[in-house]
Short mmCIF file of C-alpha atoms in Angstrom, two decimals:
data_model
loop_
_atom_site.label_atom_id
_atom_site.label_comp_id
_atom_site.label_asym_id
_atom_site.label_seq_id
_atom_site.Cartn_x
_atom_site.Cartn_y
_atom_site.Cartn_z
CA UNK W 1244 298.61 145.62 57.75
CA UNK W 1245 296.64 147.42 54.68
CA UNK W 1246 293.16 147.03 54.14
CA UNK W 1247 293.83 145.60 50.66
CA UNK W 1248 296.01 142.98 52.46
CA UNK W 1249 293.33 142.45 54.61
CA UNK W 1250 290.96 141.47 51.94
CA UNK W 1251 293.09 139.68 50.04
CA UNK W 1252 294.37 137.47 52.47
CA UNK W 1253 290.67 136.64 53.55
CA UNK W 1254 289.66 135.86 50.08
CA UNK W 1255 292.40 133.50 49.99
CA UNK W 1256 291.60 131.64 52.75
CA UNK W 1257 287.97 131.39 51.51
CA UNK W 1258 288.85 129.99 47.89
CA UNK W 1259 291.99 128.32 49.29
CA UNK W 1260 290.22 125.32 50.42
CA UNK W 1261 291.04 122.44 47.61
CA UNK W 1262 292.52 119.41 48.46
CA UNK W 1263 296.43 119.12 47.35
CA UNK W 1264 296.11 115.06 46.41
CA UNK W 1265 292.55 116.55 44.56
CA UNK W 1266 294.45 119.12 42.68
CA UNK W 1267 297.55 116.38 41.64
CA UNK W 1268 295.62 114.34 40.40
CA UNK W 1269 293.72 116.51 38.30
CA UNK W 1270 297.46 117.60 37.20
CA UNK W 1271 298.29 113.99 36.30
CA UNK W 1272 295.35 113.41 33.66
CA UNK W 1273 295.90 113.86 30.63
CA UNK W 1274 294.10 116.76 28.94
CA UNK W 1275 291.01 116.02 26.68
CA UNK W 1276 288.29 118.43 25.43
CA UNK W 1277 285.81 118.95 27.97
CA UNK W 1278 281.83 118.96 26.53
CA UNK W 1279 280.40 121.56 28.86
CA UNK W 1280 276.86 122.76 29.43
CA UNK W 1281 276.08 125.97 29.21
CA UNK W 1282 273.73 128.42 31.84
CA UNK W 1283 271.87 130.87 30.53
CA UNK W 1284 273.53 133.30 32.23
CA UNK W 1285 277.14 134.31 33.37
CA UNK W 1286 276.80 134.51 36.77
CA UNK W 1287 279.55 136.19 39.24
CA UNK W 1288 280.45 135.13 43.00
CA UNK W 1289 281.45 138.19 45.30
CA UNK W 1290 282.83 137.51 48.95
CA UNK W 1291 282.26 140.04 51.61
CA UNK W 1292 284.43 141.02 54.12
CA UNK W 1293 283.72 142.37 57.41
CA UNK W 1294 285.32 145.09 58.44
CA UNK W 1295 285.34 145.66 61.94
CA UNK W 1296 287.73 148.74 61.68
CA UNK W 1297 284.83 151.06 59.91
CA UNK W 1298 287.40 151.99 57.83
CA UNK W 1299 285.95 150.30 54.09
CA UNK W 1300 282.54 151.16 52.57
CA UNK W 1301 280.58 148.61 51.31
CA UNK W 1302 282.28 148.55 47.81
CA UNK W 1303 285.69 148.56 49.46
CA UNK W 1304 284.73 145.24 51.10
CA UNK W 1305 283.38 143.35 48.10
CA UNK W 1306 285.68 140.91 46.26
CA UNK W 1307 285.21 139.17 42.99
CA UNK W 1308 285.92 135.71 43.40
CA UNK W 1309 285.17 134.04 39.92
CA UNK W 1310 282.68 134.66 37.19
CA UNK W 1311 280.96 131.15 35.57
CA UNK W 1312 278.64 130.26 32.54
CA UNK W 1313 278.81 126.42 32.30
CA UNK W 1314 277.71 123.48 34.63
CA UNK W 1315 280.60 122.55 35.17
CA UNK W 1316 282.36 125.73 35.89
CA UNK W 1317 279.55 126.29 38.60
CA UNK W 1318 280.98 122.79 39.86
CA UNK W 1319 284.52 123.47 40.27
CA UNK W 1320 283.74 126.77 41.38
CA UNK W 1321 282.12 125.71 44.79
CA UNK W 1322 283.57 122.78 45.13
CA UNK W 1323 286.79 124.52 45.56
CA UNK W 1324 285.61 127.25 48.04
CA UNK W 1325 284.90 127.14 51.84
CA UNK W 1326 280.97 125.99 52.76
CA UNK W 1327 279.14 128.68 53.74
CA UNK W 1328 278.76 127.58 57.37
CA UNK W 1329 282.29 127.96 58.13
CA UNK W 1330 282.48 131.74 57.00
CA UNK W 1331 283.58 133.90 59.93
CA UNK W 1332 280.58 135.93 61.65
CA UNK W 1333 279.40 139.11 59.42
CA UNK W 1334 281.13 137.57 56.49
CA UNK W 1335 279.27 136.73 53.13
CA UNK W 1336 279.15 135.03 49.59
CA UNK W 1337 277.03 136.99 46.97
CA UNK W 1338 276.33 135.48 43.47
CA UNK W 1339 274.55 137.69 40.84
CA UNK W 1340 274.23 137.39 37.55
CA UNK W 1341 277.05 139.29 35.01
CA UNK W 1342 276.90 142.73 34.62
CA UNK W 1343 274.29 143.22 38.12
CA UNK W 1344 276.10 144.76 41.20
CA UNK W 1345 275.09 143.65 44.74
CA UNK W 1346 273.64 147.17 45.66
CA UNK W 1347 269.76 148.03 46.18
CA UNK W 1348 269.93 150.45 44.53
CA UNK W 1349 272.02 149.31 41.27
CA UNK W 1350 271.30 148.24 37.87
CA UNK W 1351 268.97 145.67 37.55
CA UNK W 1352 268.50 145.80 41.71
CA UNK W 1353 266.32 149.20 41.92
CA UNK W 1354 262.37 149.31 42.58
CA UNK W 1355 262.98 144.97 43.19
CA UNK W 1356 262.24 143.21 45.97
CA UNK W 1357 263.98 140.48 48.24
CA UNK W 1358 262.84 137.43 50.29
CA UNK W 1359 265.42 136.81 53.42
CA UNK W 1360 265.46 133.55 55.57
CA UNK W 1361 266.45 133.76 59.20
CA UNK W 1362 268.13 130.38 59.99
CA UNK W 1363 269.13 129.57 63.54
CA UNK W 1364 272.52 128.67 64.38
CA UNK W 1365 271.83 125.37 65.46
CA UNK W 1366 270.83 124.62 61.72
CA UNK W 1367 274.05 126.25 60.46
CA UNK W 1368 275.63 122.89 60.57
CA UNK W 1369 272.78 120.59 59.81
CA UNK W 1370 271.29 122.53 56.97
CA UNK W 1371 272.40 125.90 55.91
CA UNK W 1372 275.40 124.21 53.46
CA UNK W 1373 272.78 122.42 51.30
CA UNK W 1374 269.94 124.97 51.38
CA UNK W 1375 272.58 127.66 49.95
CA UNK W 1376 273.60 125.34 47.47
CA UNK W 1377 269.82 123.89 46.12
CA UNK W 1378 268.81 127.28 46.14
CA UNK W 1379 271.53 128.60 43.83
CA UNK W 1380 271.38 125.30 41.73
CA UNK W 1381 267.57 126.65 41.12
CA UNK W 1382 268.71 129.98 40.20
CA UNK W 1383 271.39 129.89 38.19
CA UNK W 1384 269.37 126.97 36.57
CA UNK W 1385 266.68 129.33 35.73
CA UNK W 1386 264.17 126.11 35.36
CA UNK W 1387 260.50 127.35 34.90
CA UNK W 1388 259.52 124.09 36.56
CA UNK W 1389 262.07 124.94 40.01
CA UNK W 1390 259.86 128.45 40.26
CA UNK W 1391 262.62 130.61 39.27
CA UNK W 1392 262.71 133.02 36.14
CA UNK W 1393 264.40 135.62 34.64
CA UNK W 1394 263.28 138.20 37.60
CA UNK W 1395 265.66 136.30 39.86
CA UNK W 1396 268.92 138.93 39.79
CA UNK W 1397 271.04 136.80 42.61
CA UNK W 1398 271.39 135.43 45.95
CA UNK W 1399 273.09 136.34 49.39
CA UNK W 1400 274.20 134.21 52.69
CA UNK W 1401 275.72 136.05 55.54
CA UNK W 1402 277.29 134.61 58.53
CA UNK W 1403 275.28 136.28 61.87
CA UNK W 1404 276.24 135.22 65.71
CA UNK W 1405 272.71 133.71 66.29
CA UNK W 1406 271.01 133.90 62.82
CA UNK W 1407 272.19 133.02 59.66
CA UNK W 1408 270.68 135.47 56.54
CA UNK W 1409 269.68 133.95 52.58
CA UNK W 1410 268.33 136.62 50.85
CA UNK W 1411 266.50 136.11 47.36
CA UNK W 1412 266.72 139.06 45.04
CA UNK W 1413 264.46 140.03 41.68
CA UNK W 1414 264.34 142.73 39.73
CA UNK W 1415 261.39 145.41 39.53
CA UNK W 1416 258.48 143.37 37.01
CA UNK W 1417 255.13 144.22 37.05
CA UNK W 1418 254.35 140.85 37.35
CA UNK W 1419 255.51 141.13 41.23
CA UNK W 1420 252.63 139.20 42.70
CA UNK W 1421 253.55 136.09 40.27
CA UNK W 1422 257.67 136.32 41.35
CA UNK W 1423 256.53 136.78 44.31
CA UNK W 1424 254.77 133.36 44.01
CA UNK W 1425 257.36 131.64 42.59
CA UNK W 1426 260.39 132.96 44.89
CA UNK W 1427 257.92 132.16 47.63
CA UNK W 1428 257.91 128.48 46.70
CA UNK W 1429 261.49 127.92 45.56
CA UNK W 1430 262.44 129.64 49.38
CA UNK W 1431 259.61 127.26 51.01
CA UNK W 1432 260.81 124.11 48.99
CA UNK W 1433 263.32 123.45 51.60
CA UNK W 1434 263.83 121.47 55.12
CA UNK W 1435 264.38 124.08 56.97
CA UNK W 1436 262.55 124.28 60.53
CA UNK W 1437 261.68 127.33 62.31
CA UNK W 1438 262.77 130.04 59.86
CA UNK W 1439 260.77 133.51 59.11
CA UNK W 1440 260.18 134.63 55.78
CA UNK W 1441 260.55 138.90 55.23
CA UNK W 1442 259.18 139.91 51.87
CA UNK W 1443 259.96 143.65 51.72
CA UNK W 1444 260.76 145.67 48.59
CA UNK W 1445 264.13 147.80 48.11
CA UNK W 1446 262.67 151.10 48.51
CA UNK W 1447 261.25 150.48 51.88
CA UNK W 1448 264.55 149.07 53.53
#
């Protein structure tokens, strides 16, 4: 089997997870015009496969799964996608905002920083699902008042045997110390027990 097949086929189980009596009844209703809220920003979910072969890069393994600039489109979006806790180990969901790759060292990426939460797997069931999903909610919300800002760039959870990874990314600011504050918070602002916080910048990885 191919390497593109490979991918593909993962990425369709991933986004493959709607309900069929879900998606006939949507069918059945008749269509009206939709009042939808916009974001912001256009924000775009990648899904990482792992490659156990060696034979992808890093960019070989990365799959667009859907671009969205609307509430609602954020909505059906993960509601129609497999929770994070179910990935398969070294797997991952990226979201970044349009037009900003999920590389250190890419536009909008380069000279930032990053805030990564080690999760146990005993909380992979319990907690991970929600945490992932509050602490995109807060990004892609951009609310002042939910300590996140324009230097927020996107968001990472990968599947690990023992410990599960969210990462927080920003761009390079000279206001570091104040993101830092802020991602700090919005990271903190969660029920998650025994976790370690790793503030490093790009550069040093």
């Amino acid at each position: 089997m191919s390497e593109t097949v490979v991918l593909t086929t993962e990425l369709d189980e991933a986004v493959s997870t709607t309900n069929d009596a879900a998606i006939s009844n949507m069918e059945k209703k008749d269509p009206e015009p939709v009042l939808k809220h916009p974001l912001n920003s256009t924000w775009t979910l990648f899904y990482f496969i792992n490659d156990k072969s060696g034979k992808l890069n890093y960019e070989e393994c990365l799959a667009v799964v859907a671009s969205f600039n609307t509430v609602e489109d954020f909505w059906a979006l993960f509601n129609h996608i497999k929770n994070a806790s179910k990935l398969k180990i070294g797997f991952a969901y990226l979201l970044f905002k349009n037009g900003i790759l999920p590389y250190w060292d890419g536009s909008g990426n380069a000279g930032g920083g990053r805030w990564t939460l080690k999760t146990s797997w005993h909380q992979r069931f319990t907690h991970l699902d929600n945490y992932w999903l509050e602490l995109i909610m807060m990004m892609v919300g951009e609310d002042e008042e939910e300590c996140v800002n324009n230097n927020i760039t996107g968001a990472i959870i990968t599947r690990r045997m023992k410990q599960d990874l969210v990462s927080l990314w920003c761009a390079p600011t000279k206001k570091f110390e104040v993101t830092l504050k802020e991602s700090d918070e919005a990271m903190h602002g969660h029920p998650i027990e025994h976790y370690h916080r790793i503030q490093n910048a790009f550069e040093q990885d």
